[in-house]
C-alpha positions as a printed Julia matrix, in Angstrom:
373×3 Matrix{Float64}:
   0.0     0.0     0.0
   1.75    3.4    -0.99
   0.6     4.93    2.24
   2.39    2.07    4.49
   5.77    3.06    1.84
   5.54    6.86    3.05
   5.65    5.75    6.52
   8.33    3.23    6.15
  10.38    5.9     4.24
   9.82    8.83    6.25
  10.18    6.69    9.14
  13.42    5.34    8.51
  14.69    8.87    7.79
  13.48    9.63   11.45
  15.08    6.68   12.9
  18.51    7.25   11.17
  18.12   10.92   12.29
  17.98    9.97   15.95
  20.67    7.7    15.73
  23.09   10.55   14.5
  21.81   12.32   17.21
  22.88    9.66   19.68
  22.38   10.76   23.12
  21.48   14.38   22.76
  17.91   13.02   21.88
  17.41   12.59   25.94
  18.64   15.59   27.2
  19.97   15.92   30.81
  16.13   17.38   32.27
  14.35   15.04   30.22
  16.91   12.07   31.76
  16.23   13.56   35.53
  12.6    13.79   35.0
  12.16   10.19   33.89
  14.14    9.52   37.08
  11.52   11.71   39.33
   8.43   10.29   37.39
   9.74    6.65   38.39
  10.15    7.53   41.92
   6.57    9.21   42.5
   4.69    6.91   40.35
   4.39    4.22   43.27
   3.37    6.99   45.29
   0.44    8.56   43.82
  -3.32    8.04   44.31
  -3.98    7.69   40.37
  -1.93    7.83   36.71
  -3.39    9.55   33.91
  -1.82    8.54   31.03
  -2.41   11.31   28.42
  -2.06    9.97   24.41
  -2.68   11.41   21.59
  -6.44   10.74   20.13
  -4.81   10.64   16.39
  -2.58    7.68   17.51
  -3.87    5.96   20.86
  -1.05    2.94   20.49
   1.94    4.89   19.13
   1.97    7.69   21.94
   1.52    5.19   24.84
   3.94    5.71   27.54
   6.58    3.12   27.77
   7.71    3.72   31.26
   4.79    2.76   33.06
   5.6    -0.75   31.39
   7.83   -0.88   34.43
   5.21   -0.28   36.89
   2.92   -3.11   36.27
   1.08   -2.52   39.5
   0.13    0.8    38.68
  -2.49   -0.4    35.84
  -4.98   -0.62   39.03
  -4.19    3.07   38.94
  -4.16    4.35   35.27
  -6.45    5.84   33.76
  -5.62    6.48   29.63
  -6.78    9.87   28.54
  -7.68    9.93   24.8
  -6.4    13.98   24.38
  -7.32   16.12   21.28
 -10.12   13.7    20.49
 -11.56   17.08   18.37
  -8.72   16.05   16.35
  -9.09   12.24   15.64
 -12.16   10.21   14.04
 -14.67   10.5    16.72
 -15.87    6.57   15.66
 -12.69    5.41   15.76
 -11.8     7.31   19.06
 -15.2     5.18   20.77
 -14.04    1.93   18.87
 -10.2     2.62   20.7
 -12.25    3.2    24.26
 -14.18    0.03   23.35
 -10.84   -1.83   22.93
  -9.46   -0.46   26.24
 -12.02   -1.57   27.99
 -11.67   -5.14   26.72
  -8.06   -4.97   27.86
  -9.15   -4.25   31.2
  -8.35   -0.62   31.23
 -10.09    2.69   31.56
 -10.47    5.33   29.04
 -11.64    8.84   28.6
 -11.66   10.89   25.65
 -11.24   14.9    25.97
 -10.51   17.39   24.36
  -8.49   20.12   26.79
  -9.48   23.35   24.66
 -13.04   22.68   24.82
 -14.34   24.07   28.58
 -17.32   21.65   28.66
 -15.45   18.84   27.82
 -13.25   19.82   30.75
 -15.89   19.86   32.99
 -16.85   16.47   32.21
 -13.71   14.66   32.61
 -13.43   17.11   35.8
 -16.92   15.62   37.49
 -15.29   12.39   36.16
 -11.92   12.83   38.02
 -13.74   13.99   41.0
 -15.87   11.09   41.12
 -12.68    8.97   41.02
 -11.5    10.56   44.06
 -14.42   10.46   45.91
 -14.33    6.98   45.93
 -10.91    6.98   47.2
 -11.57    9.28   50.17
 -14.38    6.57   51.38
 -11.16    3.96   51.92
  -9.33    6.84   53.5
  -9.47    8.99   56.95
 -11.26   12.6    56.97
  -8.4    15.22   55.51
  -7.43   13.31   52.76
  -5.64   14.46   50.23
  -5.63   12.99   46.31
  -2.77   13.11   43.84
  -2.92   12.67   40.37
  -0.05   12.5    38.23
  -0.02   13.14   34.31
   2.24   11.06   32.67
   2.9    11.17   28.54
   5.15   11.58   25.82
   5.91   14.7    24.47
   3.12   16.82   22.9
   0.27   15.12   23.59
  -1.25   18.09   25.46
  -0.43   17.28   29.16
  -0.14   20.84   30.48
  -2.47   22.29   28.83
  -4.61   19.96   30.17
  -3.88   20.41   33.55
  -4.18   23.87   32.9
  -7.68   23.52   32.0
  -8.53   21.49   34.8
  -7.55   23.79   36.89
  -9.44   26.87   35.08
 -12.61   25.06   35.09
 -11.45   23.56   39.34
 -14.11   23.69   41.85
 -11.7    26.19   43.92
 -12.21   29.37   45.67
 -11.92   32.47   43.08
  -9.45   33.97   46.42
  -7.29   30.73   45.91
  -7.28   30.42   42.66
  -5.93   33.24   41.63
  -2.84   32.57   43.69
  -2.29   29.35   42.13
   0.33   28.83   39.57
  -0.41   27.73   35.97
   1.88   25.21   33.87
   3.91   26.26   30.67
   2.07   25.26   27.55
   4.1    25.06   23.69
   3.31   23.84   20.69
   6.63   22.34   20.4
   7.63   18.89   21.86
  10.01   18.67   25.03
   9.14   22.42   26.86
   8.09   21.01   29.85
  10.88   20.67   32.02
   9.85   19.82   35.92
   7.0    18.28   37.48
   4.85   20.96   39.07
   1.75   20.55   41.16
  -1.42   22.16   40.41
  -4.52   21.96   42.97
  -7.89   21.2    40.42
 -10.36   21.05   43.29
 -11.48   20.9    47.16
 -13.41   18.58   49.32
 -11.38   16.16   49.12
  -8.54   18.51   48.24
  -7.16   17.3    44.82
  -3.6    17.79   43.11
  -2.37   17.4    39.82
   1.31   16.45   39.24
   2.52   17.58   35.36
   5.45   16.05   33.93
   7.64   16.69   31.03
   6.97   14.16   28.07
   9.51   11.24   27.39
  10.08    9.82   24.75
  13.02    6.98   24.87
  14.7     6.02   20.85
  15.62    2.94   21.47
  12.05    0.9    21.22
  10.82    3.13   18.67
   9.03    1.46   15.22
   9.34    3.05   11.85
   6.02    3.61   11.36
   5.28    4.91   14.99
   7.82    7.74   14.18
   6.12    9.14   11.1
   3.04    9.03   13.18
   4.35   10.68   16.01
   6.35   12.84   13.43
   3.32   14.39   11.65
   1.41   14.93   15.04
   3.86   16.79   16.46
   5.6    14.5    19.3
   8.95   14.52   17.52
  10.66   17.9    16.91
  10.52   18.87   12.96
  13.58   19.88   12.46
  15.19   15.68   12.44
  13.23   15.55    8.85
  10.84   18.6     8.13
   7.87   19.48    7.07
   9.19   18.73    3.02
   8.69   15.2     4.36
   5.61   15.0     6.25
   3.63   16.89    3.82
   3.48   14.31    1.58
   2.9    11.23    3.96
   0.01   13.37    5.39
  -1.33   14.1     1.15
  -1.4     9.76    1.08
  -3.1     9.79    4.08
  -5.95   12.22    2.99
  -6.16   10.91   -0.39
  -6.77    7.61    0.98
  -9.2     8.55    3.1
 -12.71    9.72    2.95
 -12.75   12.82    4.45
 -12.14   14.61    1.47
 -15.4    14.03    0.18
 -16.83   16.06    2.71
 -15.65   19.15    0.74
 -17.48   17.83   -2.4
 -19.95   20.79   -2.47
 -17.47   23.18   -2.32
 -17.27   25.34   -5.55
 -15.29   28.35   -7.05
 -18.69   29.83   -6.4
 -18.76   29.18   -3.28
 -15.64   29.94   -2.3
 -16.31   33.33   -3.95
 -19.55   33.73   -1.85
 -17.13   33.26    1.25
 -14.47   35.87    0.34
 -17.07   38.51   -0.22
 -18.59   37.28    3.2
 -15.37   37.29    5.31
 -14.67   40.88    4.04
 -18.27   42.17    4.79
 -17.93   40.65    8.1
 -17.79   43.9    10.83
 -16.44   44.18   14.12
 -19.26   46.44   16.03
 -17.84   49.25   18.48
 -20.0    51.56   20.58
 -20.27   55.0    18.79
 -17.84   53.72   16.1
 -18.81   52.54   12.22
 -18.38   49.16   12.1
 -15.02   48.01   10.51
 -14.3    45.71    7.71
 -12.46   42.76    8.7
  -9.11   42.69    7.09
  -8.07   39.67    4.66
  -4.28   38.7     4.72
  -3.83   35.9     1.71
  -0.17   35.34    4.14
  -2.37   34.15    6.41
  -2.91   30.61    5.74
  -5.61   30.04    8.55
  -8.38   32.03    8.03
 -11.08   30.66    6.76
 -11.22   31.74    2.83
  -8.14   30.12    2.18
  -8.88   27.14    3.77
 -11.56   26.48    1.95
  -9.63   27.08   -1.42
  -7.47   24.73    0.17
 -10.18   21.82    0.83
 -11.53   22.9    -2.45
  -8.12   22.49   -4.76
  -7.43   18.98   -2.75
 -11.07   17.5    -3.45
 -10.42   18.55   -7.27
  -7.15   16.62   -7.74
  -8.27   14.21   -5.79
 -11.88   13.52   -7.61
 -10.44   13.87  -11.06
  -7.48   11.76  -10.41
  -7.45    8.66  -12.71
  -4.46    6.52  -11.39
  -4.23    3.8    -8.95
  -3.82    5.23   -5.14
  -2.41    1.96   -4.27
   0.6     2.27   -6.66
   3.07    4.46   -5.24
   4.14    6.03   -8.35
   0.6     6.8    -9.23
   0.39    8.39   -5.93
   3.33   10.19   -6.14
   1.88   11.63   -9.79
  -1.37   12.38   -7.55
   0.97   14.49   -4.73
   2.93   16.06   -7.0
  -0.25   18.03   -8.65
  -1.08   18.74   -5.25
   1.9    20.43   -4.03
   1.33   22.5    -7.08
  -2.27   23.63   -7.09
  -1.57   24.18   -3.53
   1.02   26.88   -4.07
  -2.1    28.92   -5.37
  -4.17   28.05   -2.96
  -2.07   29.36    0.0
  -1.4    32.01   -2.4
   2.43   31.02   -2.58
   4.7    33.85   -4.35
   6.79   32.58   -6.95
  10.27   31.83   -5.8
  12.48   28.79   -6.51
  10.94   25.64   -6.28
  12.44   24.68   -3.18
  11.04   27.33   -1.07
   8.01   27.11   -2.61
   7.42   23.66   -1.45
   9.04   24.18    1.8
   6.17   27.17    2.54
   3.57   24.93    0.92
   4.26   21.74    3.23
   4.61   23.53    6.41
   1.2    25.35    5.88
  -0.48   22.37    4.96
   0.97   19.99    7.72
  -0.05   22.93   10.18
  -3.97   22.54    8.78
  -3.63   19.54    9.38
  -2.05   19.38   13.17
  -5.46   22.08   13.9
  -7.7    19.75   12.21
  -9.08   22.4     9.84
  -8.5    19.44    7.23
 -10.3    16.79    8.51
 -10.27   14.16   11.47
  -7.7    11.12   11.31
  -7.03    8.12   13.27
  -3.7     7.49   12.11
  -3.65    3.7    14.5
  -5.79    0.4    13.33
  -7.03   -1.56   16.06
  -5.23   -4.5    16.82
  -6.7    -7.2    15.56
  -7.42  -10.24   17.49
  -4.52  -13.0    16.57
């Protein structure tokens, strides 16, 4: 399958990457931190082991694997499920729950969903305090690899916290980034009262040693490795096979020039309403690859080549044809100046793999389900 060939290929490139990297790959925080994380895990009331929605087996957390008494205490948190297949995401909490293991899916940027895994947390350590004497304190650690959304998670929790407005505007917050490997100490933040309840956030490990080829381009194109070992020029393209194989571009089959005309006149008519003011257009930037007008000429140009695309998508040369005309109705799309072709593609890929990592082209479940042997 010409998909499973990107993979391989891009994941190789990753793997021989990390190798030339050798031991700078851990550095000396992350090293300590895995250290800390082993020592508190035995110690705390309950794990939450935060993966990625997109790829629930690839970002599991391998240390735990040394804790086997803690699965009595994990609970695996299915983050940026607004990202992922939301059928697929219920089919993956179907298959924990076969294995013996809870799930929850969440998505940390979305306040109600917050609230429910919150009541659900809560509820968790309710049940604890009945085992335990009055005063009793609960401590949750969040445990992940890198990227996957664990501070801003805890961050949320926190927000939406049944805690007194006095207190909680005392209490610190933890550092959220976009890029892998920022978090670099555990830090406890209090997410609620009667009983009083702590989260512990940890920096994301990820160890090289067990990786797969084909887990690294997954983790690769959601963001859990660093870019810079193979770049966007590489994950652009696995991420085109991906969409073309899927069926998520047919979604955009109503979109038209038309249309898409209709919307540009719409997003400039749009006003921003000011007491005693006249209202104000809303600027367009075509730069800007995110707002909305380009990317719907973006869905738009990718349904076309798709839809009229006469090759074989399982022949990787076919494919490959299929990509190439992408990358180049694309340059249009994001409204690409003309500069050498190397740039050109370089701008192209990283604004389409960042459409993609914001899920403003589709949802994608990037992990099968096991299937029974």
């Amino acid at each position: 399958m010409a998909t499973a060939s990107f993979a391989r290929r891009l994941g190789s490139a990753i793997k021989k990457a990390v190798k030339n990297k050798g031991s700078a790959w851990l550095s000396p925080h992350m090293v300590a931190a895995s250290r800390a994380i082993s020592e508190r895990i035995p110690l705390v009331d309950l794990i939450l082991e935060v993966r990625d929605a997109r790829i629930p087996l690839a970002s599991g957390y391998e240390q735990l694997r040394y804790f086997p008494s803690s699965s009595s205490r994990r609970i695996i948190v299915l983050n940026k499920a607004d990202l992922a297949d939301r059928i697929q995401t219920q089919e993956w909490m179907e298959y924990f729950e076969k294995q013996n293991s809870i799930s929850y899916a969440v998505n940390s940027h979305n306040k109600e969903s917050v609230k429910k895994f919150l009541n659900f947390l809560q509820a968790q350590a309710r049940a604890l305090k009945k085992s335990y004497p009055c005063g009793f304190m609960v401590t949750i650690m969040l445990v992940g690899i890198p990227n996957v959304g664990k501070s801003a998670l805890a961050n949320s929790l926190q927000q939406v916290g049944r805690i007194g407005a006095a207190e909680k505007g005392k209490l610190k917050h933890a550092v959220v980034s976009p890029h892998p490997g920022e978090t670099k100490n555990i830090s406890s933040l209090k997410i609620g009262s009667n009983p009083n309840v702590y989260i512990l956030d940890t920096p994301g490990i990820l160890p090289s040693e067990n990786l797969d080829i084909e887990d690294c381009s997954k983790l690769a194109l959601t963001g859990a490795i660093m870019d810079n070992l193979v770049g966007e020029e590489e994950l652009a393209p696995y991420f085109l096979s991906i969409l073309n194989m899927s069926n998520e571009f047919k979604k955009w089959e109503k979109l038209s020039a038309s249309q898409n005309d209709d919307l540009y006149a719409e997003d400039q008519a749009n006003c921003s309403s000011r007491s005693g003011s006249e209202p104000r257009l809303k600027k367009q930037y075509t730069t800007d690859h995110t707002q909305d007008f380009i990317v719907h000429e973006v869905r738009r140009t990718l349904f076309n080549k798709i839809s009229t695309f006469g090759g074989n998508l399982e022949d990787e040369n076919d494919m490959l044809r299929l990509i190439d005309a992408q990358t180049m109705a694309l340059k249009e799309a994001f409204h690409v100046p003309a500069e050498s072709d190397e740039k050109v593609f370089s701008k192209v890929s990283t604004k389409l793999v960042n459409l993609y990592r914001t899920g403003r082209l589709g949802h994608y479940t990037l992990d099968p389900i096991p299937r029974k042997e």
